[in-house]
XYZ file of C-alpha atoms in Angstrom:
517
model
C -82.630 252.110 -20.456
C -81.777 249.257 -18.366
C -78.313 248.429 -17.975
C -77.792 245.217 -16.987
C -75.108 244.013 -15.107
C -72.776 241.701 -16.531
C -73.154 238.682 -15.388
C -70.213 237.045 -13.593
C -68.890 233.830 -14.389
C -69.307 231.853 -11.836
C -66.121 230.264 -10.596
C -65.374 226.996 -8.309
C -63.108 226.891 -5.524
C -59.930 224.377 -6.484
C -60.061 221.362 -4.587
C -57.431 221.481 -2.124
C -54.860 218.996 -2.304
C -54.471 216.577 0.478
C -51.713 216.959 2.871
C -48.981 214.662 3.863
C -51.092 214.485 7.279
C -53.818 213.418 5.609
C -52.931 210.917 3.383
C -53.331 207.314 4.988
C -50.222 205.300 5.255
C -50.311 201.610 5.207
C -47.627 199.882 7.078
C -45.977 196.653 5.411
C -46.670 193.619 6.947
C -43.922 192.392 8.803
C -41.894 189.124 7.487
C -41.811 186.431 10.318
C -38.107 186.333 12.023
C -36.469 183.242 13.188
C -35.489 182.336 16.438
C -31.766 182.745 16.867
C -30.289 178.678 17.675
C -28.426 178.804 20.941
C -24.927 177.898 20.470
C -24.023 174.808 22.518
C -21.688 174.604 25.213
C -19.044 172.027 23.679
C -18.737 168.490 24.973
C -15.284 169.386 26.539
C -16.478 172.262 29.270
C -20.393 170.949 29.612
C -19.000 169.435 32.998
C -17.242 172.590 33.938
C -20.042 174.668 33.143
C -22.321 173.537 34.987
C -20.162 173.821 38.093
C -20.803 176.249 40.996
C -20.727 179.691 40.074
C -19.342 178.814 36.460
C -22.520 180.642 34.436
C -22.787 183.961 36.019
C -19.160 184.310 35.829
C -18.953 183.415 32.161
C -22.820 184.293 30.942
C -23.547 182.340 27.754
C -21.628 180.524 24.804
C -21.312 183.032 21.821
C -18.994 180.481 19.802
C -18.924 177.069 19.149
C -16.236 174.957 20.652
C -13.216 175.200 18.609
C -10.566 172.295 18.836
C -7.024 172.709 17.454
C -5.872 169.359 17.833
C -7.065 166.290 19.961
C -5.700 167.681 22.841
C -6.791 170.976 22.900
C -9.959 173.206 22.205
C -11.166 176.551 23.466
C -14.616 178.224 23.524
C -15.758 181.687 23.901
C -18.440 183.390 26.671
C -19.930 186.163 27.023
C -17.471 187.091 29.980
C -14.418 185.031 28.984
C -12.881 182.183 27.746
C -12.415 178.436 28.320
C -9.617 176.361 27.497
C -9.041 172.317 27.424
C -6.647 170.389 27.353
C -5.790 166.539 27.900
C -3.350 166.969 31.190
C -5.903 170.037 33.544
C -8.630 169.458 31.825
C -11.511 172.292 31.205
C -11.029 175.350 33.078
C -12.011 179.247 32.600
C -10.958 183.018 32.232
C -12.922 185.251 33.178
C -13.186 188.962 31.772
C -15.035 190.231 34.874
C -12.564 189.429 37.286
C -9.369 191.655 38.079
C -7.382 188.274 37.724
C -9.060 187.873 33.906
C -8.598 191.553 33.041
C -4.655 190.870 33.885
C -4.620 187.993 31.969
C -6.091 189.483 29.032
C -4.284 192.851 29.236
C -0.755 190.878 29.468
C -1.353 188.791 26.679
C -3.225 186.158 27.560
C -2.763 182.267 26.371
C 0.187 183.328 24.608
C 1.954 184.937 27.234
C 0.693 183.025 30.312
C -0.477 179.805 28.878
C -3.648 178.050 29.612
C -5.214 178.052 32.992
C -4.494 174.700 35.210
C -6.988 175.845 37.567
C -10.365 178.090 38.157
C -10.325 181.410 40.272
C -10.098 180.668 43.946
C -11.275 183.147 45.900
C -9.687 183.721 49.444
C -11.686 184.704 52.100
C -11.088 183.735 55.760
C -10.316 184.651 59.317
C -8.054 182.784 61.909
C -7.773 183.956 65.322
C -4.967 185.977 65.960
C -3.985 186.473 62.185
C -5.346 189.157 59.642
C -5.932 187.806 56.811
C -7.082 190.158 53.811
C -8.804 188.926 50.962
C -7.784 188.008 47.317
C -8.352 185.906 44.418
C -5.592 183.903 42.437
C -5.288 181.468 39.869
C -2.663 179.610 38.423
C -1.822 179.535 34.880
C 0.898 177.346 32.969
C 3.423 180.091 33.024
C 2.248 182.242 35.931
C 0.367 182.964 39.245
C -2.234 185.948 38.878
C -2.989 187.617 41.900
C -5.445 190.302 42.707
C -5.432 191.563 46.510
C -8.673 193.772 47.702
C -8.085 197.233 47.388
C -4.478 196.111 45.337
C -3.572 196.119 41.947
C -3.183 192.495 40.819
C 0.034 191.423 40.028
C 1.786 188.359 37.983
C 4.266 185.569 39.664
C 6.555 184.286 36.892
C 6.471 180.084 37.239
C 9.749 179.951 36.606
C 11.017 182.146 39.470
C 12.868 179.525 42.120
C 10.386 180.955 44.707
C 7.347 180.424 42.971
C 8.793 176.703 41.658
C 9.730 175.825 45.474
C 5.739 176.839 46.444
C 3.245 175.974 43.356
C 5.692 173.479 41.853
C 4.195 172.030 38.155
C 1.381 170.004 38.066
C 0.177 171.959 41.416
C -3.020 174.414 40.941
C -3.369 174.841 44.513
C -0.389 173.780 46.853
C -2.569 175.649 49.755
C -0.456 178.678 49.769
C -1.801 182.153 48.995
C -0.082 184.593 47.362
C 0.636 188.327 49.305
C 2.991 189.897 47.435
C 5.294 189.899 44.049
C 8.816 188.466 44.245
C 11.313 190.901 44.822
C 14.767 190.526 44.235
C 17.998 192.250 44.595
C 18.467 191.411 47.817
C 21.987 190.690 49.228
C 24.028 188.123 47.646
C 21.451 188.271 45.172
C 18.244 186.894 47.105
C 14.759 187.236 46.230
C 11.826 187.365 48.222
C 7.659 186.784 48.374
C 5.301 186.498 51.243
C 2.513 184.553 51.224
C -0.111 182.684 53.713
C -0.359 179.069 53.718
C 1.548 175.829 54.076
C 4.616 175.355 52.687
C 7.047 172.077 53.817
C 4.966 172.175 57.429
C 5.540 176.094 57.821
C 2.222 178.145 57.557
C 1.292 182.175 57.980
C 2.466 185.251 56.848
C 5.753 183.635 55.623
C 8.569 184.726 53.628
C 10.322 182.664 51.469
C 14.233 183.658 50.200
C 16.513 182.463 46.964
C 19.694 182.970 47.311
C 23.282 182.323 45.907
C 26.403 181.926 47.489
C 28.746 182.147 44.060
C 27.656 179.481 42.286
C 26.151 177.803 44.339
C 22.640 177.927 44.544
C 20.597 176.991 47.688
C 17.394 177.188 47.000
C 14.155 178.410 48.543
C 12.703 178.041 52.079
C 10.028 179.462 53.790
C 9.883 181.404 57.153
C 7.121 180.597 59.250
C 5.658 183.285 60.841
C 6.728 184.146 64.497
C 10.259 183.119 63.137
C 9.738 185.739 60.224
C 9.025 188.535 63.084
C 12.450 187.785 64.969
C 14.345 187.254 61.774
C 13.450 190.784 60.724
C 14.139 192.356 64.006
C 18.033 190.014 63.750
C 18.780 192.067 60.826
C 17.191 189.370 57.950
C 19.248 188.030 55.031
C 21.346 191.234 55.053
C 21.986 191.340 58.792
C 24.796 189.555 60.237
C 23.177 187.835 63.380
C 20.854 185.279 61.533
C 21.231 185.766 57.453
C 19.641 183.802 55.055
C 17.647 180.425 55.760
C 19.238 177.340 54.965
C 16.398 174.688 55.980
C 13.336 174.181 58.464
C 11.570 171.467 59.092
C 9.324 170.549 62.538
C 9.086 167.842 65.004
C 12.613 166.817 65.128
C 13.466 163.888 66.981
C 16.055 166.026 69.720
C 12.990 168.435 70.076
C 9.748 166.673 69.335
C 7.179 169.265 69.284
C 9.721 171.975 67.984
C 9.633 173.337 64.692
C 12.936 175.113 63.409
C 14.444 177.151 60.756
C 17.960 177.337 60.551
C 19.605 180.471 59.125
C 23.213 181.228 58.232
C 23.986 182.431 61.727
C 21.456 181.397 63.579
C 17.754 178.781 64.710
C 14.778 179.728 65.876
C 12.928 177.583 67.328
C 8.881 177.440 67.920
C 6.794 175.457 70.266
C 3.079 176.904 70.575
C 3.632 180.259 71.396
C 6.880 180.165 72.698
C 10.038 181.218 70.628
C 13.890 180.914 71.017
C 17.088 181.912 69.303
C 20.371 180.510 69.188
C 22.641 182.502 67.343
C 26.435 184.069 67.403
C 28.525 181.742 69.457
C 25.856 179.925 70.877
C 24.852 178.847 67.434
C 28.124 176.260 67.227
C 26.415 174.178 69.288
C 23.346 174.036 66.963
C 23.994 174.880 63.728
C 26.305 172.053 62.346
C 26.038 168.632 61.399
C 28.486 166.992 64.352
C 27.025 169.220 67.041
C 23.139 169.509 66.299
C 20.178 168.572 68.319
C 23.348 167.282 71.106
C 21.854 169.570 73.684
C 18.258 169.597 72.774
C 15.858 172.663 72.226
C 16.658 175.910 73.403
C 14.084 176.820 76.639
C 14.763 180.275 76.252
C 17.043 183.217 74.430
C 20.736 183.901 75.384
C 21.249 185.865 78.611
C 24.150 187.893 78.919
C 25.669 190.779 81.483
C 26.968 187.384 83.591
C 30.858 188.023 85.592
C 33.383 188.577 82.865
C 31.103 189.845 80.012
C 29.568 186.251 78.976
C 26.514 184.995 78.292
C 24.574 181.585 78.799
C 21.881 179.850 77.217
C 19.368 176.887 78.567
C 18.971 173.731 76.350
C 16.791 170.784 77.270
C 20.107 168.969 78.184
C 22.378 171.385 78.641
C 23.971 174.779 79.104
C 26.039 176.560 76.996
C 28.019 179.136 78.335
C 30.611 181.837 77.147
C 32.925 184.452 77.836
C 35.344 186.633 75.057
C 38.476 184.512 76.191
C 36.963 181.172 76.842
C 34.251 181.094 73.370
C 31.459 179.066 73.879
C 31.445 176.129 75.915
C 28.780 173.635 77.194
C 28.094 172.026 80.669
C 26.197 169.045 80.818
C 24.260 165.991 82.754
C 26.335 165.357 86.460
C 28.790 167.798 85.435
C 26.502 170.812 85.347
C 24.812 169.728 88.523
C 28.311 169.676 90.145
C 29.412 173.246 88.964
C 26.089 174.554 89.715
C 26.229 173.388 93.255
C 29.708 175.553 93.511
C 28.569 178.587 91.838
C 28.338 178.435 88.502
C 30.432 180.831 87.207
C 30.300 182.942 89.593
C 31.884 180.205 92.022
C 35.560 179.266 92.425
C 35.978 177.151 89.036
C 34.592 179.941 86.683
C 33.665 179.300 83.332
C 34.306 176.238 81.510
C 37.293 176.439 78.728
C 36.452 172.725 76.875
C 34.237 170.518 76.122
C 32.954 167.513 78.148
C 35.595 164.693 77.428
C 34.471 160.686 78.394
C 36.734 157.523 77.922
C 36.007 154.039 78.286
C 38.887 152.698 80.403
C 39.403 148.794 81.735
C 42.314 148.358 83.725
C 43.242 144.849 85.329
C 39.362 144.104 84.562
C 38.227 147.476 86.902
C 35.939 149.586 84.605
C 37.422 153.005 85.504
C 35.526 154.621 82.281
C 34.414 158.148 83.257
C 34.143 162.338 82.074
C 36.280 165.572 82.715
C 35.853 168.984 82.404
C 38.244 171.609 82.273
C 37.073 175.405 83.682
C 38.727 178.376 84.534
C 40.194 177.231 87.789
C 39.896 173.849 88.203
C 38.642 170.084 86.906
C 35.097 168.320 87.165
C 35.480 164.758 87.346
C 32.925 162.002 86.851
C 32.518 158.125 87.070
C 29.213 155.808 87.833
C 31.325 154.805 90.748
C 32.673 158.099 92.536
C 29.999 160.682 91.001
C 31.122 164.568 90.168
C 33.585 166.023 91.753
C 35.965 168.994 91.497
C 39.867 169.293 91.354
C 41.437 172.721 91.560
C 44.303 174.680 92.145
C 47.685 173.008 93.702
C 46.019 169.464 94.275
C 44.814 169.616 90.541
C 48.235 170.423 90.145
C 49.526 167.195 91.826
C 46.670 165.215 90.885
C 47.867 165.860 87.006
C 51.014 164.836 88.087
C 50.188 161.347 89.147
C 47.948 161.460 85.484
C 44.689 161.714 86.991
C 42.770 158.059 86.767
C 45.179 157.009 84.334
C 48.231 154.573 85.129
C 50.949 156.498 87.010
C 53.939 155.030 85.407
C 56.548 157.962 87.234
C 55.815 155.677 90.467
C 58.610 153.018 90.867
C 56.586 151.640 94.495
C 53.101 151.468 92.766
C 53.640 150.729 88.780
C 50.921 150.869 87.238
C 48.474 152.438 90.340
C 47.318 155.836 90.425
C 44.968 157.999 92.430
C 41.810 157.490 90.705
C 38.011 159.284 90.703
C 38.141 162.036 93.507
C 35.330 160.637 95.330
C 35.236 163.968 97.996
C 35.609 167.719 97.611
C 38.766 169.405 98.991
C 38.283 170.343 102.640
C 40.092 172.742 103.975
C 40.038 172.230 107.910
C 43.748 171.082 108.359
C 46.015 172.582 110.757
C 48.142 175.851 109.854
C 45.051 176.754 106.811
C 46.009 173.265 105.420
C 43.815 171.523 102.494
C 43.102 167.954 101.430
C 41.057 165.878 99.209
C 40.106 162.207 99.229
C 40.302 159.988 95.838
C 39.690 155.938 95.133
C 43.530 155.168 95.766
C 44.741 157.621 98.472
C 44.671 161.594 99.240
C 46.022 164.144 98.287
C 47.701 166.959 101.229
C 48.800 170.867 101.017
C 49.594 173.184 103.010
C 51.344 176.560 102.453
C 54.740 175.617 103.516
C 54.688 172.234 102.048
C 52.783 172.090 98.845
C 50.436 169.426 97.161
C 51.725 165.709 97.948
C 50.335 162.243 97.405
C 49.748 159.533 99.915
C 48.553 156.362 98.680
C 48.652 152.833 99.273
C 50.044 151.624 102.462
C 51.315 154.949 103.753
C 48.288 155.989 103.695
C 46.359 153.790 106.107
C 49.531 153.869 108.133
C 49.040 157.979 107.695
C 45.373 157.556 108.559
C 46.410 155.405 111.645
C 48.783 158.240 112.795
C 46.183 161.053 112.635
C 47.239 162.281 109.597
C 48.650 166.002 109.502
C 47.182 166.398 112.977
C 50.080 163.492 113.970
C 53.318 163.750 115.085
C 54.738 163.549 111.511
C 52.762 166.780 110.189
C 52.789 167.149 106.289
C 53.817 165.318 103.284
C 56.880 167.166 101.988
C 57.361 164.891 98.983
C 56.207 162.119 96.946
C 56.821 158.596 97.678
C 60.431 157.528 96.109
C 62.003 154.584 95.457
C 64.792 152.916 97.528
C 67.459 151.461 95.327
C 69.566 148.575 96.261
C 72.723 150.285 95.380
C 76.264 150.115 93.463
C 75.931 146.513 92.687
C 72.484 146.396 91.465
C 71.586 150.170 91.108
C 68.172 149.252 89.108
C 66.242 147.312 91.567
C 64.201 148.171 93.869
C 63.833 147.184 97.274
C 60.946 150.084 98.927
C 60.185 153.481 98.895
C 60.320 156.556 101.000
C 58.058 159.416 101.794
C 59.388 162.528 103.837
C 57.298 164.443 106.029
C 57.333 167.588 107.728
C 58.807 164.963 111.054
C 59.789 162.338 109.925
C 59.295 159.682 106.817
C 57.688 156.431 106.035
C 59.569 153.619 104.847
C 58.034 151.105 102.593
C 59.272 146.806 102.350
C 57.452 144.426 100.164
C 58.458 141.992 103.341
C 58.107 144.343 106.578
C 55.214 147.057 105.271
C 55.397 150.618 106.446
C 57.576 151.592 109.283
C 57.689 155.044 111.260
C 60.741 157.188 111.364
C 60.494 160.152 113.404
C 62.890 163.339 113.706
C-alpha cells in the first residue's frame, strides 16, 4: 500500500517591510531668502563715522538714526552709541572701552549727559617725566577717566576743581586727568592731580579748593617742582606754605620766573632752579605794597647767622632777620656799605627798619637822600656824599644837631646843620680819640670829653690849629650863643665853643678869635 505523503502547502516568505533606512527621503526645496538691507548710518554722524578709528570702535549701524527733536538724535552700533546735538555736534560711546563701560554702568545719557567730545587716548613720554597712560573723555556732566592698570573713575563737572580745569564748552583744555578729587582736606579743601596746562602751569600738578568761612577762593594749580616743595613745607595743612592763593609766570619784577603764591609762602621757578620765601621772609613778598620790591629770590633762606637769624638773596636785595629785630631788608648803596663793614657780623649788626628816602630842597641845595637804622649805628646816603655809617656817641651827637635836617637848637647857625657824612669815623686821635667828617663840619670824641660839633668857621679856624692835636685839645661843648645882656637879653651878638684849652669866640664883624687857658 503506498502511503503517500501529504503534500505540504507550499508557503511564501512575507515581504519584509522596508526600514526607516531604507526608505528615500526627499528634501524640500529651499525658498529663496532675501538679503538683509543695511541700515544706514544717519545724515547727522556720516561725517563722524567715517573719521579715524570711528568703525572698528563702533562696528556697524544696527538702528536707524533716531531724532527727538531738531536738535538732537542718537543712533545705535554694534559697540555703542552716538549722540548729536546742535552745540558739540556728533560724537560717540563706546561699549568696548573701560571709559564706555563706566558710562554705561553709571547710567549713561541720563546721568552723565551726552558726550562733548570722542575718547582721547593719552600716550606720551617727556624727558624727565613719567607719564602713564590713560584714556578720558568729557561728557556734559562729567570727566571719565580710565588709567592703565586703574579702575576708571568719574570727575563731577560741577566740582570747583574740575570747573577751574575743563571749564564748559571745553572738551579738551590740554589737561589730563590722574586722579579723582578728594576732599576733606583742611578748612575744607579738595584736591586732583593731573598732567597738562593749566593758566601757564604744566606737569604732575595739583590743584586745591578751598574756603576760608565764607569766603571762597577758588582753584589753582601747582606746577610741578613747586608741588614737590609744597609737600615737603607741610601742604595746605602745614603751617609754613598752606594753601595756594594765585600763580602766574613771567612777571615783570622777575621776567623768566614763574610763581605760586601760597598762604605763607612763594616758590619761585626758573628752568631748573627753585626758591622759597616763606615765614618772615615772606612779608617782603607776599603782599600787595611789598611784592616784586626786591625782585626774585636767587636762592632759599639761610639761617645759623650771629644771633639766631637768617638771610635771604633777592635780585635787588637782602632780607635779613633776627627774633628781636623781625625781618628787615638792605638794599642798593646801602647794602654795599654794610657789607663792606661786616654785614652782620660787623660793628652795626643787623638792620632794625626799613630803608627810609626823602626828597629835601633847602635854600635851592637838593639835600634829598636814604637812612638806615641797624643794631648799632646809621647808614646814610645822598648822590652827593655816597653811603656812609654813623654809630655810637657821634650818632648820638649827630641826632642831636637832626642829622641833614635844619638844626634849629643852633642860635650861631639857624637854619645850618651838619649834613651827609661824607667819611667814616676814624679813630687815630690822640688819647684813643674818634672823629668823623660831614658836608658842614665834624664831629669830635674822646673818652673824657664826649661827642661835640664843630662847624662853620670854628672849624676851619680848628682845622688851621691842628685840630685835637693843637694846643686847644678837644671840643668840650657845643657852640653857644653870646647874648648881649640885661638890656637886650634876646639878641645875639656871637657864639662860644669851649675846649679842653681854651674856646673860640665867634663875631659876625671880627670872625673867630683864639682864647687860650
Amino acid at each position: 500500500m503506498t502511503t503517500d505523503a501529504p503534500t505540504a502547502t507550499p508557503s511564501s516568505e512575507p515581504t519584509p517591510s522596508p526600514s526607516p533606512s531604507d526608505t528615500a527621503t526627499v528634501a524640500p526645496t529651499p525658498l529663496p531668502s532675501a538679503t538683509p538691507t543695511p541700515v544706514a548710518i544717519g545724515d547727522k554722524f556720516a561725517t563722524w563715522y567715517r573719521y579715524y578709528e570711528i568703525p572698528p570702535r563702533f562696528g556697524k549701524p544696527v538702528t536707524a538714526q533716531v531724532c527727538a527733536s531738531a536738535t538732537f538724535c542718537t543712533q545705535e552700533f554694534e559697540d555703542g552709541t552716538a549722540y548729536w546735538n546742535t552745540s558739540v555736534g556728533a560724537h560717540g560711546v563706546s561699549r568696548t572701552t573701560a571709559v564706555g563701560a563706566k558710562y554705561f554702568e553709571g547710567g549713561g545719557y541720563a546721568k552723565y549727559g551726552m558726550p562733548e567730545g570722542d575718547l582721547t587716548d593719552y600716550r606720551w613720554t617727556e624727558p624727565g617725566l613719567s607719564v602713564p597712560g590713560s584714556d578720558q573723555q568729557v561728557f556734559q556732566k562729567a570727566v571719565i577717566v580710565a588709567p592703565d592698570g586703574a579702575a576708571a573713575f568719574v570727575l563731577d563737572r560741577s566740582q570747583p576743581i574740575v570747573q577751574y580745569l575743563q571749564p564748559r564748552g571745553s572738551t579738551s583744555s590740554g589737561v589730563r586727568w590722574l586722579s579723582p578729587v578728594q576732599c576733606g582736606l583742611a578748612q575744607g579743601g579738595c584736591t586732583a592731580r593731573f598732567v597738562g596746562y593749566a593758566n601757564s602751569v604744566r606737569n604732575n600738578v595739583i590743584v586745591q579748593m578751598y574756603s576760608l568761612g565764607t569766603s571762597v577762593r577758588g582753584s589753582i594749580a601747582v606746577g610741578s617742582p613747586e608741588w614737590t616743595r609744597w609737600r615737603a613745607l607741610g601742604g595746605e595743612a602745614g603751617q609754613a606754605a598752606g594753601y595756594p592763593l594765585y600763580s602766574t609766570c613771567d612777571l615783570t619784577y622777575a621776567v623768566g620766573y614763574c610763581k605760586t603764591t601760597f598762604q605763607h609762602a612763594s616758590i619761585y621757578t626758573k628752568g631748573t632752579s627753585l626758591a622759597v620765601v616763606r615765614g618772615a621772609m615772606f612779608r617782603w613778598d607776599g603782599d600787595r605794597v611789598n611784592v616784586g620790591l626786591y625782585g626774585a629770590p636767587l636762592s632759599d633762606e639761610r639761617c645759623g647767622l650771629p644771633q639766631k637769624g637768617c638771610s635771604q638773596e633777592f635780585a635787588r636785595g637782602t632780607v635779613m632777620w633776627t627774633p628781636t629785630t623781625g625781618a628787615q631788608p638792605v638794599a642798593g648803596a646801602i647794602r654795599t656799605k654794610w657789607r663792606s663793614l661786616g654785614g652782620e657780623k660787623g660793628y652795626l649788626g643787623y638792620p632794625t627798619a626799613v630803608e627810609q628816602c626823602f626828597g629835601l630842597i633847602v635854600n635851592s641845595v637838593d639835600k634829598s637822600g636814604c637812612y638806615q637804622r641797624f643794631q648799632h649805628g646809621m647808614i646814610w646816603w645822598s648822590k652827593a656824599s655816597g653811603a656812609r655809617a654813623v654809630r655810637g656817641a657821634v650818632l648820638g651827637a649827630y641826632q642831636r644837631a637832626n642829622y641833614v635836617w635844619a638844626d634849629y637848637k643852633s642860635s650861631a647857625y639857624t637854619g645850618k646843620s651838619l649834613g651827609y657824612p661824607i667819611g667814616d669815623e676814624q679813630c687815630t686821635a690822640p688819647g684813643r680819640g674818634c672823629y668823623q667828617w660831614f658836608q658842614n663840619g665834624m664831629i669830635w670824641w674822646s673818652p673824657t670829653t664826649g661827642a661835640q660839633r664843630v662847624m662853620g668857621p670854628n672849624a676851619k679856624v680848628y682845622q688851621s690849629l691842628k685840630w685835637a692835636w693843637g694846643r686847644l685839645g678837644y671840643p668840650t661843648t657845643e657852640e653857644k650863643p653870646l647874648l648881649m645882656g640885661r638890656t637886650y637879653p634876646n639878641n645875639v651878638w656871637g657864639s662860644r665853643q669851649f675846649f679842653q684849652h681854651g674856646y673860640l669866640t665867634w663875631h659876625p664883624r671880627y670872625g673867630v678869635t683864639v682864647t687860650y687857658r
